[in-house]
CSV table of C-alpha atoms in Angstrom, one decimal:
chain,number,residue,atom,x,y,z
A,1,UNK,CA,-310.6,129.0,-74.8
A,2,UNK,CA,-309.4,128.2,-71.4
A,3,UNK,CA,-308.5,124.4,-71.9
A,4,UNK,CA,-306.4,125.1,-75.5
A,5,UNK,CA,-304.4,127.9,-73.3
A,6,UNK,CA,-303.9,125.4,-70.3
A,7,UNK,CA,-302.8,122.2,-72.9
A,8,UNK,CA,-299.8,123.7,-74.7
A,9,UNK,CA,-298.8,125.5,-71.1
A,10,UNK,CA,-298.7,121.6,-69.7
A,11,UNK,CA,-296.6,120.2,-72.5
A,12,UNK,CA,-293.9,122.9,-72.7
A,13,UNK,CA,-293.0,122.7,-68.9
A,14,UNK,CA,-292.4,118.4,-69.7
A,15,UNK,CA,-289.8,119.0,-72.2
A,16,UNK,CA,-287.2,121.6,-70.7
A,17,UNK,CA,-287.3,118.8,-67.1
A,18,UNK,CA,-286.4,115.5,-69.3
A,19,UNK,CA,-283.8,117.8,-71.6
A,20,UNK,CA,-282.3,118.8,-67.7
A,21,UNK,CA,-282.1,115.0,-66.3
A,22,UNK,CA,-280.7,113.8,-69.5
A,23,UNK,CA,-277.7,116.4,-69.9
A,24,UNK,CA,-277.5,115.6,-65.7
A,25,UNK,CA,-277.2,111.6,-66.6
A,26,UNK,CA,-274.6,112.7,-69.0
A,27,UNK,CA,-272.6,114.7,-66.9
A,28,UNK,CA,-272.5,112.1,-64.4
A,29,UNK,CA,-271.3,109.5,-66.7
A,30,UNK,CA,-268.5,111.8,-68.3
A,31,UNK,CA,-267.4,112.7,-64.9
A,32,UNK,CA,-267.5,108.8,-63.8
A,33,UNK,CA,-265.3,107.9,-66.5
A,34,UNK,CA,-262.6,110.6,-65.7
A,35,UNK,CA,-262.6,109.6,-62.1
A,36,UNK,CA,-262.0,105.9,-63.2
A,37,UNK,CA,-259.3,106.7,-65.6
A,38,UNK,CA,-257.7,108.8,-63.2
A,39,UNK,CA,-257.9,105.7,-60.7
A,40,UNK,CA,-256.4,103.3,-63.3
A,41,UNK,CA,-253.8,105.6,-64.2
A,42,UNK,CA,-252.8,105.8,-60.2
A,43,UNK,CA,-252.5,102.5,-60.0
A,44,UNK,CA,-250.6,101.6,-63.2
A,45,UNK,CA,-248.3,104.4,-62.1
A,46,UNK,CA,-248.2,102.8,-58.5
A,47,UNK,CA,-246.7,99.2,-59.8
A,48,UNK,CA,-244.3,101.0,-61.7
A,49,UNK,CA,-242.5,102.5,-59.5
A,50,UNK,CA,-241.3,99.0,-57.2
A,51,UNK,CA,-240.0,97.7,-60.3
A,52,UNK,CA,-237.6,100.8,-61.2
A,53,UNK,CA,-236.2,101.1,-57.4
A,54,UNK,CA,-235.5,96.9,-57.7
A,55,UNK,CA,-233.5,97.2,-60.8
A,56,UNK,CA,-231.5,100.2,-59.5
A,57,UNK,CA,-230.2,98.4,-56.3
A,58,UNK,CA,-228.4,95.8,-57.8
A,59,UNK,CA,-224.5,96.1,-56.8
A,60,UNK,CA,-223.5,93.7,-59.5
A,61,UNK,CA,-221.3,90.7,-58.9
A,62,UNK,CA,-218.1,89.9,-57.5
A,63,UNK,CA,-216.0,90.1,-60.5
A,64,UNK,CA,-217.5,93.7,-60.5
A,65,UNK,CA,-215.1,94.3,-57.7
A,66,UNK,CA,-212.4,92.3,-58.3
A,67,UNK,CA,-209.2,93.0,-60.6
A,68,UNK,CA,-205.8,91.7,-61.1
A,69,UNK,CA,-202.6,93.4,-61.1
A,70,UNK,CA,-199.2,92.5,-62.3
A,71,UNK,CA,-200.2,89.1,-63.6
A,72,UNK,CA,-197.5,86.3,-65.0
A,73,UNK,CA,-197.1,82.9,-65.3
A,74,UNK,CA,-193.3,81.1,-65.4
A,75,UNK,CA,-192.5,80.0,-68.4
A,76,UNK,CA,-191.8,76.5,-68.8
A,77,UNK,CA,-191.9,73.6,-71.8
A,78,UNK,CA,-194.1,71.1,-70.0
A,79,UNK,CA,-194.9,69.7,-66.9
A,80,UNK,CA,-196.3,72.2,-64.3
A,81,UNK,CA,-196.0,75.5,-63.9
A,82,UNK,CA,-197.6,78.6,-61.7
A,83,UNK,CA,-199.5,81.8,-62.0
A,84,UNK,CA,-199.2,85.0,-60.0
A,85,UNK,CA,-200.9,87.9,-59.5
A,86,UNK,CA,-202.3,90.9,-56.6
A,87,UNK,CA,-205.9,90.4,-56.5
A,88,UNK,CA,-207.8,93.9,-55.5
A,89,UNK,CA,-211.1,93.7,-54.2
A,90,UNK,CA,-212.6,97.0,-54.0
A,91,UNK,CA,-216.5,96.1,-52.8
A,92,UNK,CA,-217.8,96.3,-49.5
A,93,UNK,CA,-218.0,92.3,-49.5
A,94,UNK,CA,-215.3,89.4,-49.3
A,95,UNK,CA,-215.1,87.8,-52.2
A,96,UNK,CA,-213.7,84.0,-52.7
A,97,UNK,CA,-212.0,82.8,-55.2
A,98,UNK,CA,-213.2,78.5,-55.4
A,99,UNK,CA,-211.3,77.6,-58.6
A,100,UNK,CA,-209.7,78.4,-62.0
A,101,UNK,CA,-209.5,77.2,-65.9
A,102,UNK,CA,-207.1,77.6,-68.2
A,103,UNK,CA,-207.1,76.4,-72.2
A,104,UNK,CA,-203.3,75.3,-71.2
A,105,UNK,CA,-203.6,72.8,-68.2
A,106,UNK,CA,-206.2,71.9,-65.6
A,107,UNK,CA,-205.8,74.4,-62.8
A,108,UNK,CA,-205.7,74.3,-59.2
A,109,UNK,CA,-205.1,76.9,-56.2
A,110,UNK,CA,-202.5,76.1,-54.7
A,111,UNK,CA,-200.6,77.3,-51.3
A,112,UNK,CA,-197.1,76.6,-49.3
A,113,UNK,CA,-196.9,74.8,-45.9
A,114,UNK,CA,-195.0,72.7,-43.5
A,115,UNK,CA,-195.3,68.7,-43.7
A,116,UNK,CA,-195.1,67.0,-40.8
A,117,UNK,CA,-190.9,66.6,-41.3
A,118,UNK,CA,-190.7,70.3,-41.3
A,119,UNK,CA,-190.3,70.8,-45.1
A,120,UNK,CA,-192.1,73.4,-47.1
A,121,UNK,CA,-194.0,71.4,-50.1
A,122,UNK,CA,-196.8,72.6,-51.9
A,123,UNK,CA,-200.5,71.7,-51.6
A,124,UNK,CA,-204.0,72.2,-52.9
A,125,UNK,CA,-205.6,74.8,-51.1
A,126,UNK,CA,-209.0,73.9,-48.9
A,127,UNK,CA,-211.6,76.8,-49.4
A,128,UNK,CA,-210.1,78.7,-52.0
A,129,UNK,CA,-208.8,82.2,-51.8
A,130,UNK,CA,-211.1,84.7,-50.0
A,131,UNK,CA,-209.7,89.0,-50.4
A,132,UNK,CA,-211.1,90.6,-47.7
A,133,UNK,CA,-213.9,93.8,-48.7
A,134,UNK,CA,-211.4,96.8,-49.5
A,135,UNK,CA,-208.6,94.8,-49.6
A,136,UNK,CA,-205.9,92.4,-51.4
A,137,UNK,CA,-204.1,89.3,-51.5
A,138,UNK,CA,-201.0,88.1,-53.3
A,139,UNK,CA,-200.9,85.2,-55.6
A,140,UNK,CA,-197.0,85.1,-55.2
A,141,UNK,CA,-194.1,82.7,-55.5
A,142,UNK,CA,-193.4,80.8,-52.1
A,143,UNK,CA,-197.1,81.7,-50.9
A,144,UNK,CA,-200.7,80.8,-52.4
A,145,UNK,CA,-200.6,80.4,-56.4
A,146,UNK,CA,-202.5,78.8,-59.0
A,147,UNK,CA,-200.7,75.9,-60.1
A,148,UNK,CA,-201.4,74.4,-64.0
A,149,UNK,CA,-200.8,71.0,-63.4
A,150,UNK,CA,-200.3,69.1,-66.8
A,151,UNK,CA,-199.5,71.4,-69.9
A,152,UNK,CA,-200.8,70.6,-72.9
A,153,UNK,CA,-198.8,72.8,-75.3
A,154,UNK,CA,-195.8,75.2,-73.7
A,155,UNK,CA,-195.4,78.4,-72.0
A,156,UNK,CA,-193.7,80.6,-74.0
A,157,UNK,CA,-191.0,83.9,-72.5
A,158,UNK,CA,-193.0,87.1,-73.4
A,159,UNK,CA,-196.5,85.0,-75.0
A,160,UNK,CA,-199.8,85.8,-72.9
A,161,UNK,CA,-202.2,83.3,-71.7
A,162,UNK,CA,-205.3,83.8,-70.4
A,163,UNK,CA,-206.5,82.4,-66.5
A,164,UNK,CA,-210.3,82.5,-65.7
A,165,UNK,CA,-211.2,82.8,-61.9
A,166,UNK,CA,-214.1,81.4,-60.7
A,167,UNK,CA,-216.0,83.1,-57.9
A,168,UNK,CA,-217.9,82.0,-55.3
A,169,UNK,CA,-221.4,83.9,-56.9
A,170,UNK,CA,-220.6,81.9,-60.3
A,171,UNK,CA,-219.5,84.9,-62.1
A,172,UNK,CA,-215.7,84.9,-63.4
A,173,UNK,CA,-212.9,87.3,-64.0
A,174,UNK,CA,-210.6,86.1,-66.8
A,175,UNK,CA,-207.1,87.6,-66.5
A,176,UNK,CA,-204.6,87.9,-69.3
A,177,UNK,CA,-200.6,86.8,-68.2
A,178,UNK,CA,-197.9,87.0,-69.6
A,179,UNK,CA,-195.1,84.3,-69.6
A,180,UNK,CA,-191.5,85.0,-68.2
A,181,UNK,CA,-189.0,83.4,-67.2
A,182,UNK,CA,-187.2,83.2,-63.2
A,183,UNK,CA,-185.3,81.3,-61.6
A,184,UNK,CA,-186.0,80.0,-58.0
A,185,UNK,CA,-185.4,77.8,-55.2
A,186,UNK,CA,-186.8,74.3,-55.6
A,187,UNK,CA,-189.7,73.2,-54.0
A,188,UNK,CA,-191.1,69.6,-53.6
A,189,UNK,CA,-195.3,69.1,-54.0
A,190,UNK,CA,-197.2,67.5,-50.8
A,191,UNK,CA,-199.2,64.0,-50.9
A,192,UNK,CA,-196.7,61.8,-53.3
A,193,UNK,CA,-195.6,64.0,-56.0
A,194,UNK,CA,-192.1,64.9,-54.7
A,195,UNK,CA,-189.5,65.5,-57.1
A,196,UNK,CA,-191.0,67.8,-59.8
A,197,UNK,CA,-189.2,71.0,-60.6
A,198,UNK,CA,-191.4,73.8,-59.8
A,199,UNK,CA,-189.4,76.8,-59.0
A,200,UNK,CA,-189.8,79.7,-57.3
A,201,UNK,CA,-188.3,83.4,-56.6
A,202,UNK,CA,-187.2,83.7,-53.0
């Protein structure tokens, strides 16, 4: 009678130990897999973040900050002619202006100075046109202009024509002129091509 009590005694204190260490593997497991979620989830959140702050730091280019005002371009039938304008530049950069197209002519910036005989002629303009951060500078008559050398169709009184400025970043501003007419003192252009009519106010 003594043995059949002990036997069933033995087996019922097994099962409730291997139920415990299983639902104690399971646990462990369960909890495991939270803590590496959570890990991944940290670290995906981590490598976001440099991304955002690079793209919101970007200040844009230099056409961003540039703008034209009071644009115009002389009117003429062929030949050569000039454009004007008051370039702003409102960024906390210079900005340079290296050259400038035009569907009309080719296009070059041009500026005034003294030849060696003391005469003021007209001449292509080393290093282009830098406005300073903040502030401006005057595409005018009798000072630095952009100067369409050979036109291909003419410049009408009162028409507009576009002028595309070309930075020194590679981006462009394009600026819309209208034509009108002036007349000027005349001026002669510098390294043999004396003698064309290009007139000026002033």
């Amino acid at each position: 009678m003594s043995a059949r009590t002990t036997a069933p005694t033995s087996r019922t204190s097994v099962r409730p130990r291997r139920t415990a260490l299983l639902g104690a593997a399971v646990t462990t497991l369960a909890l495991l897999a939270v803590a590496g979620c959570s890990a991944s989830a940290d670290t995906s959140s981590g490598a976001a973040t440099p991304s955002t702050a690079s793209g919101s730091a970007s200040e844009g280019t230099a056409a961003d900050h540039l703008t034209a005002t009071d644009p115009w371009i002389k009117a003429a039938e062929s030949g050569m002619t000039a454009a004007f304008a008051v370039l702003h530049n409102d960024g906390d950069q210079d900005v340079t202006v290296v050259g400038a197209t035009s569907d009309l002519s080719p296009v070059q910036i041009h500026e005034m100075a003294t030849d060696d005989s003391g005469a003021m002629v007209m001449r292509e303009k080393e290093g282009g046109l830098t406005i300073p951060a903040g502030g401006e500078h005057a595409l005018e008559p009798g000072g630095d202009h952009l100067m369409l050398m050979e036109l291909s169709s003419p410049v009408e009184p009162g028409a507009e024509y576009e002028v595309t400025l070309e930075l020194s970043d590679g981006s462009t501003l394009v600026v819309t002129a209208p034509a009108r007419t002036f007349a000027g003192a005349k001026e002669d252009y510098d390294e043999g091509h004396e003698g064309h009519d290009m007139s000026h106010d002033g």
